[in-house]
Amino acid sequence: MDKNAKIYVAGHRGLVGSAIVRSLEAKGYTDIIFRTHSELDLTDQAAVFDFFETEKPEYVVLAAAHVGGINANQTYPADFIYINSAIQCNVIKAAHDHKVKKLLFLGSSCIYPKFAPQPISESDLLTGPLESTNEAYAIAKISGLMMCRFFKKQYGDDFISCMPTNLYGPNDNFNLETSHVLPALIRKFDDAKEAGAPFVELWGTGSPLREFLYVDDMADACVYLLENYSGEEHVNIGTGKEITIKDLAQIVKETVGFEGEIHWNTDMPDGTPRKLLNVDKLHNIGWKEKVSLREGIRLEYEWYKAQDREQLKV
Ligand code: GFB
């Protein structure tokens, strides 16, 4: 990729998109373009087509998505399937029409069957029923990665996809109703410490296993794939390491310095029991993560403390 190429990062204010912009800039890319949600509604097909016609990006990173944790996914399935499907249909078709040189589509590890063999390989896609708490989001993301695959197959477009594991880091969502587990834990333990509360309440049983990747590592992997991968099949992005939610909670508790107890609210869902990615393909392409989970949690907590926390909570 030419360092002066015009690269459109869709979703540049989010957890992933903002990290991709940081990574592209750090690697010397000079012409990165983006639009805020109010400047360009990606569900509006005419607006998206106009934007591509005017700006003519050469590369596209599609990191814009309607995302959330287990509770948001379960409560608002219509929003998750509609908004994500609309965004990816519009951006992928516009990229094709305007002969974009390469597009990277970002999905999620929840695209795989609930009881997929572990660790989950790329080839396990569509081999069994999905986890019900995030079926709507998963169906949209499967459709997006298939769209990239079929545009490549039919037209030869260089459209690739990657499926990251659970991500965390700066610009995460700290709203307790809609967030993922890691920012929720950081906020809950931090609030409890400040308030001198005797316990925090976490969701589920604590027994599910999850894999976590620091978002700057994820962004680095995305740029690496843009520069080095043009295969038809999507690529898993993760660490290949997993941890129970209980052990994760212990690390966050220690990082924050909360000394009270943890209560588990088993009325809230656990979600899929295990979701560990097989990252052999990514390793074979030549990429591996740098930030350990403990270090990443420390970095996210430092970032959180430096923000206007009240604003982040809404
Ligand atoms: O991160 P999370 O919301 O989503 O939850 P998923 C992971 C696990 O943490 C679940 C538990 O077992 C939760 O029950 N957990 C414990 C909590 N306490 C909390 C809490 O306070 N907040 C939250 N949010 N969880 C999402 C999918 O699944 O993963 C999306 O819904 C997406 O589609 C994303 O794929 C990466 O890992 O279960």
Coordinates of C-alpha atoms and ligand atoms in Angstrom, one line a residue:
M1 CA 0.0 0.0 0.0
D2 CA 1.2 3.4 -1.0
K3 CA 1.7 5.6 2.1
N4 CA -0.1 8.4 0.4
A5 CA -3.1 6.3 -0.7
K6 CA -6.5 7.6 0.4
I7 CA -7.9 5.3 3.1
Y8 CA -11.4 5.6 4.4
V9 CA -11.8 4.3 7.9
A10 CA -15.5 3.8 8.6
G11 CA -16.3 4.0 12.3
H12 CA -13.2 6.0 13.3
R13 CA -14.6 7.1 16.7
G14 CA -15.3 3.6 18.0
L15 CA -13.1 1.3 19.9
V16 CA -11.8 -0.5 16.8
G17 CA -11.9 2.3 14.2
S18 CA -10.0 4.8 16.4
A19 CA -7.3 2.2 17.0
I20 CA -7.0 1.5 13.3
V21 CA -6.5 5.3 12.6
R22 CA -3.8 5.4 15.3
S23 CA -2.1 2.4 13.8
L24 CA -2.3 3.7 10.2
E25 CA -0.9 7.0 11.3
A26 CA 1.9 5.4 13.3
K27 CA 2.9 3.4 10.2
G28 CA 3.2 6.5 8.1
Y29 CA -0.1 6.6 6.2
T30 CA -0.9 10.2 5.5
D31 CA -4.3 10.4 3.8
I32 CA -6.8 8.9 6.1
I33 CA -10.4 10.1 5.8
F34 CA -13.4 9.7 8.0
R35 CA -16.9 11.1 8.7
T36 CA -18.8 11.3 12.0
H37 CA -22.1 9.6 12.3
S38 CA -23.9 13.0 11.9
E39 CA -21.9 13.8 8.8
L40 CA -22.6 10.5 7.1
D41 CA -25.3 8.0 8.1
L42 CA -23.9 4.7 6.7
T43 CA -27.4 3.2 6.7
D44 CA -28.4 5.8 4.1
Q45 CA -27.5 4.3 0.7
A46 CA -27.7 7.5 -1.3
A47 CA -25.5 9.4 1.2
V48 CA -22.9 6.6 1.1
F49 CA -22.9 6.5 -2.7
D50 CA -22.5 10.3 -2.8
F51 CA -19.6 10.1 -0.3
F52 CA -17.7 7.5 -2.4
E53 CA -18.4 9.5 -5.6
T54 CA -17.0 12.7 -4.0
E55 CA -14.1 11.3 -2.1
K56 CA -13.1 8.3 -4.2
P57 CA -11.2 6.4 -1.5
E58 CA -8.6 3.9 -2.7
Y59 CA -8.8 1.7 0.4
V60 CA -11.6 1.1 2.9
V61 CA -11.6 -0.3 6.4
L62 CA -15.2 -1.1 7.4
A63 CA -15.0 -0.8 11.2
A64 CA -18.4 0.9 11.6
A65 CA -20.9 -1.3 13.3
H66 CA -23.8 -1.3 15.7
V67 CA -22.1 -3.2 18.6
G68 CA -22.8 -4.1 22.2
G69 CA -22.4 -6.7 25.0
I70 CA -24.5 -9.7 25.8
N71 CA -27.4 -7.6 27.2
A72 CA -27.7 -5.1 24.3
N73 CA -27.4 -8.0 21.7
Q74 CA -30.2 -9.9 23.5
T75 CA -32.5 -6.9 24.0
Y76 CA -32.3 -5.2 20.6
P77 CA -31.9 -7.9 17.9
A78 CA -33.8 -6.1 15.3
D79 CA -31.4 -3.1 15.5
F80 CA -28.4 -5.3 15.4
I81 CA -29.4 -7.2 12.3
Y82 CA -30.9 -4.2 10.4
I83 CA -28.2 -1.5 11.1
N84 CA -25.3 -3.8 10.5
S85 CA -26.7 -5.3 7.4
A86 CA -27.5 -1.9 5.9
I87 CA -24.1 -0.4 6.7
Q88 CA -22.2 -3.3 5.1
C89 CA -24.5 -3.6 2.1
N90 CA -24.0 0.1 1.4
V91 CA -20.3 0.4 2.0
I92 CA -19.3 -2.9 0.2
K93 CA -21.4 -2.1 -2.9
A94 CA -20.1 1.5 -3.0
A95 CA -16.6 0.2 -2.7
H96 CA -17.2 -2.1 -5.6
D97 CA -18.8 0.5 -7.8
H98 CA -16.0 2.9 -7.2
K99 CA -13.3 0.3 -7.8
V100 CA -11.8 0.5 -4.4
K101 CA -8.4 -1.3 -4.5
K102 CA -8.9 -3.1 -1.2
L103 CA -11.5 -3.4 1.5
L104 CA -11.2 -4.9 5.0
F105 CA -14.4 -6.0 6.6
L106 CA -14.4 -6.5 10.4
G107 CA -16.7 -9.2 11.9
S108 CA -16.7 -10.9 15.3
S109 CA -16.0 -14.3 16.7
C110 CA -19.7 -14.7 17.6
I111 CA -20.2 -15.7 13.9
Y112 CA -19.3 -19.3 14.8
P113 CA -21.6 -22.0 16.1
K114 CA -22.3 -22.0 19.8
F115 CA -20.9 -25.5 20.2
A116 CA -18.1 -25.2 17.6
P117 CA -15.0 -27.4 18.4
Q118 CA -12.4 -25.4 20.3
P119 CA -10.2 -23.7 19.4
I120 CA -12.5 -22.5 16.5
S121 CA -11.0 -22.6 13.0
E122 CA -12.2 -20.4 10.1
S123 CA -13.6 -23.6 8.5
D124 CA -16.0 -24.1 11.4
L125 CA -18.3 -21.3 10.0
L126 CA -21.8 -22.4 9.3
T127 CA -21.4 -25.9 10.7
G128 CA -24.0 -25.5 13.5
P129 CA -26.6 -23.3 15.3
L130 CA -25.5 -19.9 16.6
E131 CA -25.5 -18.7 20.3
S132 CA -29.0 -17.2 20.8
T133 CA -27.9 -14.1 22.7
N134 CA -26.1 -12.7 19.7
E135 CA -27.8 -14.5 16.7
A136 CA -28.9 -11.2 15.0
Y137 CA -25.5 -9.6 15.1
A138 CA -23.8 -12.9 14.0
I139 CA -26.2 -13.3 11.0
A140 CA -25.4 -9.8 9.9
K141 CA -21.7 -10.3 10.2
I142 CA -21.8 -13.7 8.4
S143 CA -23.6 -12.0 5.6
G144 CA -21.0 -9.2 5.4
L145 CA -18.0 -11.6 5.2
M146 CA -19.9 -13.7 2.6
M147 CA -20.6 -10.6 0.6
C148 CA -16.8 -9.8 0.5
R149 CA -16.1 -13.4 -0.5
F150 CA -18.7 -13.3 -3.3
F151 CA -17.6 -9.9 -4.6
K152 CA -14.1 -11.3 -4.8
K153 CA -15.4 -14.5 -6.5
Q154 CA -17.7 -12.9 -9.0
Y155 CA -15.8 -9.6 -9.8
G156 CA -12.3 -10.2 -8.5
D157 CA -12.6 -7.4 -5.9
D158 CA -9.8 -7.5 -3.3
F159 CA -12.3 -7.5 -0.4
I160 CA -11.0 -9.4 2.7
S161 CA -12.5 -10.1 6.1
C162 CA -11.2 -10.6 9.6
M163 CA -13.0 -12.0 12.7
P164 CA -11.6 -10.6 15.9
T165 CA -12.2 -12.1 19.3
N166 CA -13.5 -10.0 22.2
L167 CA -11.7 -6.6 22.1
Y168 CA -11.1 -4.0 24.8
G169 CA -9.1 -0.8 25.2
P170 CA -9.4 3.0 24.8
N171 CA -12.7 4.4 23.6
D172 CA -14.6 1.3 24.9
N173 CA -18.2 1.6 25.9
F174 CA -18.7 2.0 29.7
N175 CA -22.5 2.1 29.7
L176 CA -23.4 -0.8 32.0
E177 CA -26.6 -1.8 30.0
T178 CA -24.9 -2.1 26.6
S179 CA -21.1 -2.6 27.2
H180 CA -19.0 -5.7 27.0
V181 CA -17.7 -7.4 30.0
L182 CA -14.2 -5.8 30.4
P183 CA -15.2 -2.1 30.5
A184 CA -18.2 -3.1 32.7
L185 CA -15.8 -4.7 35.2
I186 CA -13.5 -1.8 35.2
R187 CA -16.3 0.6 35.8
K188 CA -18.1 -1.5 38.4
F189 CA -14.9 -2.1 40.5
D190 CA -13.9 1.6 40.1
D191 CA -17.3 2.9 41.1
A192 CA -17.4 0.4 44.1
K193 CA -13.9 1.5 45.2
E194 CA -14.8 5.2 45.1
A195 CA -18.1 4.6 46.9
G196 CA -16.5 2.3 49.5
A197 CA -19.2 -0.3 48.6
P198 CA -18.9 -3.8 50.2
F199 CA -19.5 -5.8 46.9
V200 CA -20.0 -5.6 43.2
E201 CA -22.6 -7.5 41.2
L202 CA -21.4 -9.3 38.1
W203 CA -23.5 -11.2 35.6
G204 CA -24.0 -14.9 35.1
T205 CA -22.0 -17.7 36.8
G206 CA -18.5 -16.5 36.0
S207 CA -17.7 -19.9 34.4
P208 CA -17.8 -18.9 30.7
L209 CA -14.4 -18.8 29.0
R210 CA -13.5 -15.8 26.8
E211 CA -10.5 -14.7 24.8
F212 CA -9.5 -11.0 24.9
L213 CA -7.3 -9.0 22.6
Y214 CA -6.1 -5.4 23.3
V215 CA -7.5 -3.2 20.5
D216 CA -4.2 -1.7 19.5
D217 CA -2.9 -5.2 18.8
M218 CA -6.1 -5.8 16.8
A219 CA -5.6 -2.6 14.8
D220 CA -2.0 -3.6 14.1
A221 CA -3.2 -7.0 12.8
C222 CA -5.8 -5.2 10.5
V223 CA -3.1 -3.1 8.9
Y224 CA -0.9 -6.1 8.6
L225 CA -3.7 -8.0 6.7
L226 CA -4.3 -5.0 4.5
E227 CA -0.6 -5.0 3.6
N228 CA -0.1 -8.8 3.4
Y229 CA -3.3 -10.8 2.8
S230 CA -5.7 -11.1 -0.1
G231 CA -7.2 -14.6 0.4
E232 CA -10.9 -15.4 -0.1
E233 CA -11.4 -16.9 3.4
H234 CA -11.8 -14.6 6.5
V235 CA -9.0 -14.6 9.1
N236 CA -9.5 -15.1 12.9
I237 CA -7.7 -12.5 15.0
G238 CA -7.0 -13.4 18.6
T239 CA -4.4 -14.6 21.0
G240 CA -5.4 -18.3 21.2
K241 CA -5.5 -17.9 25.0
E242 CA -8.7 -18.0 27.2
I243 CA -9.7 -17.1 30.7
T244 CA -12.8 -17.6 32.8
I245 CA -14.9 -14.6 33.6
K246 CA -14.2 -15.3 37.3
D247 CA -10.4 -15.1 36.8
L248 CA -10.8 -12.1 34.6
A249 CA -12.8 -10.4 37.4
Q250 CA -10.0 -11.1 39.8
I251 CA -7.4 -9.4 37.6
V252 CA -9.6 -6.3 37.1
K253 CA -10.3 -6.2 40.9
E254 CA -6.6 -6.3 41.6
T255 CA -5.8 -3.7 38.9
V256 CA -8.4 -1.3 40.2
G257 CA -7.6 -2.0 43.9
F258 CA -11.1 -2.9 45.1
E259 CA -11.1 -4.9 48.3
G260 CA -14.7 -6.0 48.6
E261 CA -16.6 -9.1 47.4
I262 CA -18.0 -10.2 44.1
H263 CA -21.6 -11.4 43.9
W264 CA -22.8 -13.3 40.8
N265 CA -26.2 -12.5 39.5
T266 CA -27.3 -15.8 37.8
D267 CA -30.5 -14.3 36.5
M268 CA -28.3 -12.6 33.9
P269 CA -27.1 -14.8 30.9
D270 CA -23.8 -16.5 30.6
G271 CA -23.9 -16.5 26.8
T272 CA -21.8 -19.0 24.9
P273 CA -19.8 -21.3 27.2
R274 CA -16.5 -21.0 25.3
K275 CA -15.3 -19.0 22.4
L276 CA -11.6 -19.6 21.7
L277 CA -10.2 -18.8 18.3
N278 CA -7.7 -21.0 16.4
V279 CA -5.2 -18.4 15.3
D280 CA -2.9 -20.7 13.3
K281 CA -3.8 -19.0 10.0
L282 CA -2.9 -15.5 11.4
H283 CA 0.4 -16.8 12.8
N284 CA 1.2 -18.4 9.5
I285 CA 0.5 -15.1 7.7
G286 CA 3.1 -13.7 10.1
W287 CA 1.3 -11.8 12.9
K288 CA 1.2 -12.2 16.7
E289 CA 0.0 -10.0 19.5
K290 CA 2.2 -8.0 21.8
V291 CA 0.1 -6.8 24.8
S292 CA -0.6 -9.3 27.6
L293 CA -4.1 -9.4 29.2
R294 CA -2.9 -8.0 32.5
E295 CA -1.0 -5.2 30.8
G296 CA -3.9 -4.4 28.5
I297 CA -6.3 -4.1 31.5
R298 CA -3.8 -1.8 33.2
L299 CA -3.6 0.3 30.1
E300 CA -7.4 0.5 29.7
Y301 CA -7.8 1.4 33.4
E302 CA -5.2 4.2 33.1
W303 CA -7.0 5.5 30.0
Y304 CA -10.4 5.3 31.9
K305 CA -9.0 7.3 34.9
A306 CA -7.7 10.0 32.6
Q307 CA -11.1 10.6 31.0
D308 CA -14.2 12.5 32.2
R309 CA -15.6 9.3 33.7
E310 CA -19.2 10.6 34.2
Q311 CA -19.4 11.4 30.5
L312 CA -18.2 7.9 29.5
K313 CA -20.9 6.3 31.7
V314 CA -23.9 7.5 29.7
Ligands
GFB1 O1 -18.6 -9.2 26.9 P1 -20.0 -9.8 27.0 O2 -21.1 -8.8 27.2 O3 -20.4 -10.6 25.7 O4 -20.1 -10.9 28.2 P2 -20.2 -12.0 25.0 C1 -19.1 -11.9 28.4 C2 -19.4 -12.7 29.6 O5 -19.2 -11.8 30.8 C3 -20.8 -13.2 29.8 C4 -20.2 -11.9 31.7 O6 -20.7 -14.5 30.3 C5 -21.4 -12.2 30.8 O7 -22.5 -12.8 31.5 N1 -20.4 -10.7 32.5 C6 -20.2 -10.7 33.9 C7 -20.7 -9.5 32.1 N2 -20.5 -9.5 34.3 C8 -20.8 -8.7 33.3 C9 -21.1 -7.3 33.1 O8 -21.2 -6.6 34.1 N3 -21.4 -6.9 31.9 C10 -21.3 -7.7 30.8 N4 -21.5 -7.2 29.5 N5 -21.0 -9.0 30.9 C11 -20.7 -10.6 22.9 C12 -21.7 -10.7 21.8 O9 -20.8 -11.8 23.6 O10 -19.3 -10.6 22.4 C13 -21.4 -9.8 20.7 O11 -23.0 -10.4 22.4 C14 -19.9 -9.7 20.3 O12 -22.2 -10.2 19.6 C15 -19.0 -9.6 21.5 O13 -19.6 -10.9 19.6 C16 -17.6 -9.7 21.1 O14 -18.7 -12.4 24.9 O15 -21.0 -13.0 25.7

